[in-house]
Amino acid sequence: MKILLIGATGKLGTAVNKELAVRGHDVITVGRTAGDVRCDITDPSRTAELYRQVGRVDAVVSAAGDVPYRPIAAMTADDYQAAFTGKVSAQIELVRQGLPHVAERGSFTLITGVLAREPIPTGTAASMANGALEAFVRAAAIEIAPQRINAVSPNVFTESLADYAAYFPGMGSVDLAQVAQAYVRSVEGGQTGQIYAL
C-alpha cells in the first residue's frame, strides 16, 4: 500500500514507519521539520497542499499531536484552543480533506491516548483532545464507508518511562512495538470505528 504517515520522525512515528516499511508498504513520511514532505498539519491550507503534492494513497496514518500539560487553574482559554488545534482539528482535517485522496477501501488511523479514559493531574487538555477524537472516529466511521477509520489509544510508552513515569503512577506502560502493531491492525485489517486501547 501507499501510506501517508504524519509525524513520522517522532518516537512513535519512527516505530510505525519501521514496522510498515518492513511489511512492504510504500511509506511517505511527513513532519514539520523532517521527512519526505514537510507539513504543519495544524494549518488546513498546508494539509490541502500536502494532499495535492502526494496524490492518491491507500491509507493515512497519524502519529502527531501536541497538547499542553498544566494544572487546570493555570490553563488559559488559549491553552485549550491550542490542544484542540494541535491534536483534534489537525487530525480531523487529515480525514475531512483526505476523503477524495484515499482509495475507496482505504483507511485513516488517528492517534489519541490513555488520558481519554484514565485522567491524570495536569492532563485536562489531553483528556479533552483524546476524548473528542475518539468520539469523532466512531461518528465518522458510519459516514465514510467503505473507507475506514480507527484510532490507536496507547498508554505511556515503556521507552518514555524515564521522563514520564511520575505522571502516570501505577498505570503501567506499553512498548512502542506493540503500539506499532495496532497501526498495522488498523491499516491492514477490516475494522472501522474502533479505538485500539493499549
CSV table of C-alpha atoms in Angstrom, one decimal:
chain,number,residue,atom,x,y,z
A,1,MET,CA,0.0,0.0,0.0
A,2,LYS,CA,1.0,3.6,-0.5
A,3,ILE,CA,0.7,5.1,3.1
A,4,LEU,CA,0.9,8.7,4.2
A,5,LEU,CA,2.5,8.8,7.7
A,6,ILE,CA,2.2,12.1,9.6
A,7,GLY,CA,4.6,12.6,12.5
A,8,ALA,CA,6.9,10.1,11.0
A,9,THR,CA,10.1,11.3,12.7
A,10,GLY,CA,8.9,11.3,16.3
A,11,LYS,CA,9.3,8.4,18.7
A,12,LEU,CA,6.0,6.8,17.8
A,13,GLY,CA,6.2,7.7,14.1
A,14,THR,CA,9.6,6.2,13.8
A,15,ALA,CA,8.4,2.9,15.2
A,16,VAL,CA,5.3,2.9,13.0
A,17,ASN,CA,7.3,3.8,9.9
A,18,LYS,CA,9.8,1.0,10.5
A,19,GLU,CA,7.0,-1.6,11.0
A,20,LEU,CA,5.0,-0.5,7.9
A,21,ALA,CA,8.2,-0.5,5.8
A,22,VAL,CA,9.2,-4.0,6.9
A,23,ARG,CA,5.8,-5.2,5.9
A,24,GLY,CA,6.5,-4.0,2.3
A,25,HIS,CA,4.4,-0.8,2.3
A,26,ASP,CA,5.5,2.4,0.4
A,27,VAL,CA,5.5,4.9,3.2
A,28,ILE,CA,5.6,8.7,2.5
A,29,THR,CA,6.9,10.3,5.7
A,30,VAL,CA,5.6,13.7,6.8
A,31,GLY,CA,6.9,16.0,9.5
A,32,ARG,CA,7.1,19.7,10.4
A,33,THR,CA,10.9,19.8,10.1
A,34,ALA,CA,11.9,16.4,8.6
A,35,GLY,CA,10.5,13.6,6.3
A,36,ASP,CA,9.8,13.1,2.6
A,37,VAL,CA,7.3,16.0,2.8
A,38,ARG,CA,7.3,18.9,5.3
A,39,CYS,CA,3.9,20.0,6.6
A,40,ASP,CA,2.4,21.6,9.6
A,41,ILE,CA,-1.0,19.9,9.8
A,42,THR,CA,-2.4,22.5,12.2
A,43,ASP,CA,-2.8,24.7,9.2
A,44,PRO,CA,-5.6,23.4,7.0
A,45,SER,CA,-4.2,25.1,3.9
A,46,ARG,CA,-0.9,23.2,4.4
A,47,THR,CA,-2.9,19.9,4.7
A,48,ALA,CA,-4.6,20.7,1.4
A,49,GLU,CA,-1.2,21.3,-0.2
A,50,LEU,CA,0.1,18.0,1.3
A,51,TYR,CA,-2.7,16.1,-0.4
A,52,ARG,CA,-2.2,17.9,-3.7
A,53,GLN,CA,1.5,17.0,-3.5
A,54,VAL,CA,1.3,13.3,-2.7
A,55,GLY,CA,-1.7,12.4,-4.8
A,56,ARG,CA,-3.8,9.3,-4.2
A,57,VAL,CA,-2.9,7.0,-1.2
A,58,ASP,CA,-4.3,3.8,0.3
A,59,ALA,CA,-4.0,4.9,3.9
A,60,VAL,CA,-3.4,7.9,6.0
A,61,VAL,CA,-1.7,7.3,9.4
A,62,SER,CA,-1.2,9.9,12.1
A,63,ALA,CA,1.3,9.8,14.9
A,64,ALA,CA,1.2,13.5,15.6
A,65,GLY,CA,-0.5,15.8,18.1
A,66,ASP,CA,0.6,18.4,20.6
A,67,VAL,CA,-1.2,19.4,23.8
A,68,PRO,CA,-0.1,21.5,26.9
A,69,TYR,CA,0.1,19.9,30.3
A,70,ARG,CA,-0.6,22.2,33.3
A,71,PRO,CA,-2.8,22.3,36.4
A,72,ILE,CA,-6.3,23.4,35.4
A,73,ALA,CA,-6.1,26.6,37.4
A,74,ALA,CA,-3.0,27.6,35.3
A,75,MET,CA,-4.7,26.7,32.0
A,76,THR,CA,-6.0,29.5,29.8
A,77,ALA,CA,-8.6,29.6,27.0
A,78,ASP,CA,-5.8,29.7,24.5
A,79,ASP,CA,-4.2,26.6,26.0
A,80,TYR,CA,-7.3,24.6,25.4
A,81,GLN,CA,-7.7,26.0,22.0
A,82,ALA,CA,-4.0,25.1,21.3
A,83,ALA,CA,-4.8,21.5,22.4
A,84,PHE,CA,-7.8,21.3,20.1
A,85,THR,CA,-5.9,22.8,17.2
A,86,GLY,CA,-2.7,20.7,17.8
A,87,LYS,CA,-4.4,17.3,18.2
A,88,VAL,CA,-8.0,17.4,17.3
A,89,SER,CA,-8.7,19.7,14.4
A,90,ALA,CA,-5.4,18.9,12.8
A,91,GLN,CA,-6.3,15.2,12.6
A,92,ILE,CA,-9.9,15.8,11.7
A,93,GLU,CA,-8.7,17.9,8.7
A,94,LEU,CA,-6.5,14.9,7.6
A,95,VAL,CA,-9.7,12.9,7.4
A,96,ARG,CA,-12.0,15.6,6.0
A,97,GLN,CA,-9.7,16.7,3.3
A,98,GLY,CA,-8.3,13.2,2.7
A,99,LEU,CA,-11.6,11.6,1.7
A,100,PRO,CA,-11.2,12.3,-2.0
A,101,HIS,CA,-7.5,11.3,-1.9
A,102,VAL,CA,-7.8,7.9,-0.1
A,103,ALA,CA,-8.6,4.8,-2.0
A,104,GLU,CA,-12.3,3.6,-2.0
A,105,ARG,CA,-11.5,0.9,0.6
A,106,GLY,CA,-8.6,2.8,2.2
A,107,SER,CA,-8.2,3.9,5.8
A,108,PHE,CA,-7.4,6.6,8.3
A,109,THR,CA,-5.7,5.8,11.6
A,110,LEU,CA,-5.5,8.6,14.2
A,111,ILE,CA,-3.7,8.9,17.5
A,112,THR,CA,-5.4,9.5,20.8
A,113,GLY,CA,-4.2,8.3,24.2
A,114,VAL,CA,-4.8,6.7,27.6
A,115,LEU,CA,-5.9,10.0,29.1
A,116,ALA,CA,-9.3,9.8,27.3
A,117,ARG,CA,-10.2,7.0,29.8
A,118,GLU,CA,-7.6,7.4,32.6
A,119,PRO,CA,-7.2,11.1,33.5
A,120,ILE,CA,-4.2,12.4,35.4
A,121,PRO,CA,-3.4,15.8,37.1
A,122,THR,CA,-2.3,18.4,34.6
A,123,GLY,CA,-3.9,16.4,31.8
A,124,THR,CA,-7.2,18.0,31.2
A,125,ALA,CA,-6.3,19.3,27.8
A,126,ALA,CA,-5.0,15.9,26.7
A,127,SER,CA,-8.1,14.2,28.1
A,128,MET,CA,-10.4,16.6,26.2
A,129,ALA,CA,-8.5,16.2,22.9
A,130,ASN,CA,-8.3,12.4,23.1
A,131,GLY,CA,-12.0,12.1,24.0
A,132,ALA,CA,-13.0,14.4,21.2
A,133,LEU,CA,-11.0,12.4,18.7
A,134,GLU,CA,-12.4,9.1,19.8
A,135,ALA,CA,-15.9,10.3,19.5
A,136,PHE,CA,-15.1,11.7,16.0
A,137,VAL,CA,-13.7,8.3,14.9
A,138,ARG,CA,-16.9,6.5,16.0
A,139,ALA,CA,-19.1,9.0,14.3
A,140,ALA,CA,-17.0,9.3,11.1
A,141,ALA,CA,-17.0,5.5,10.6
A,142,ILE,CA,-20.7,5.4,9.9
A,143,GLU,CA,-20.4,8.1,7.2
A,144,ILE,CA,-17.3,7.3,5.2
A,145,ALA,CA,-17.7,3.6,4.4
A,146,PRO,CA,-16.4,1.7,2.6
A,147,GLN,CA,-13.4,3.8,3.6
A,148,ARG,CA,-12.4,3.0,7.2
A,149,ILE,CA,-11.3,5.0,10.2
A,150,ASN,CA,-9.8,3.9,13.6
A,151,ALA,CA,-7.8,5.3,16.4
A,152,VAL,CA,-4.8,4.0,18.4
A,153,SER,CA,-5.1,5.0,22.1
A,154,PRO,CA,-1.9,3.9,23.9
A,155,ASN,CA,-0.7,4.2,27.5
A,156,VAL,CA,2.6,5.9,28.2
A,157,PHE,CA,5.3,4.3,26.2
A,158,THR,CA,7.7,2.0,28.0
A,159,GLU,CA,10.5,3.7,26.2
A,160,SER,CA,9.5,7.1,27.7
A,161,LEU,CA,9.1,6.0,31.3
A,162,ALA,CA,12.4,7.6,32.3
A,163,ASP,CA,10.8,11.0,31.5
A,164,TYR,CA,7.1,10.4,32.3
A,165,ALA,CA,6.6,7.7,34.8
A,166,ALA,CA,6.0,10.1,37.6
A,167,TYR,CA,2.9,11.5,35.8
A,168,PHE,CA,1.4,8.0,35.3
A,169,PRO,CA,1.7,6.3,38.7
A,170,GLY,CA,0.6,2.7,38.8
A,171,MET,CA,-0.7,2.9,35.2
A,172,GLY,CA,1.8,0.6,33.6
A,173,SER,CA,3.1,1.2,30.1
A,174,VAL,CA,3.1,-0.2,26.6
A,175,ASP,CA,6.1,-0.9,24.3
A,176,LEU,CA,6.3,1.0,21.1
A,177,ALA,CA,6.5,-2.2,19.1
A,178,GLN,CA,3.0,-3.2,20.4
A,179,VAL,CA,1.6,0.3,19.5
A,180,ALA,CA,3.0,-0.1,16.0
A,181,GLN,CA,1.2,-3.4,15.7
A,182,ALA,CA,-2.1,-1.6,16.4
A,183,TYR,CA,-1.4,0.6,13.5
A,184,VAL,CA,-0.8,-2.4,11.3
A,185,ARG,CA,-4.1,-3.9,12.5
A,186,SER,CA,-5.9,-0.7,11.5
A,187,VAL,CA,-4.2,-0.3,8.1
A,188,GLU,CA,-4.2,-3.9,7.0
A,189,GLY,CA,-7.4,-5.2,8.8
A,190,GLY,CA,-11.0,-4.7,8.1
A,191,GLN,CA,-12.4,-3.0,11.2
A,192,THR,CA,-13.7,0.5,11.3
A,193,GLY,CA,-14.8,2.9,14.1
A,194,GLN,CA,-12.5,1.1,16.5
A,195,ILE,CA,-10.4,2.6,19.4
A,196,TYR,CA,-7.4,0.3,19.9
A,197,ALA,CA,-6.7,0.9,23.6
A,198,LEU,CA,-3.3,-0.4,24.7
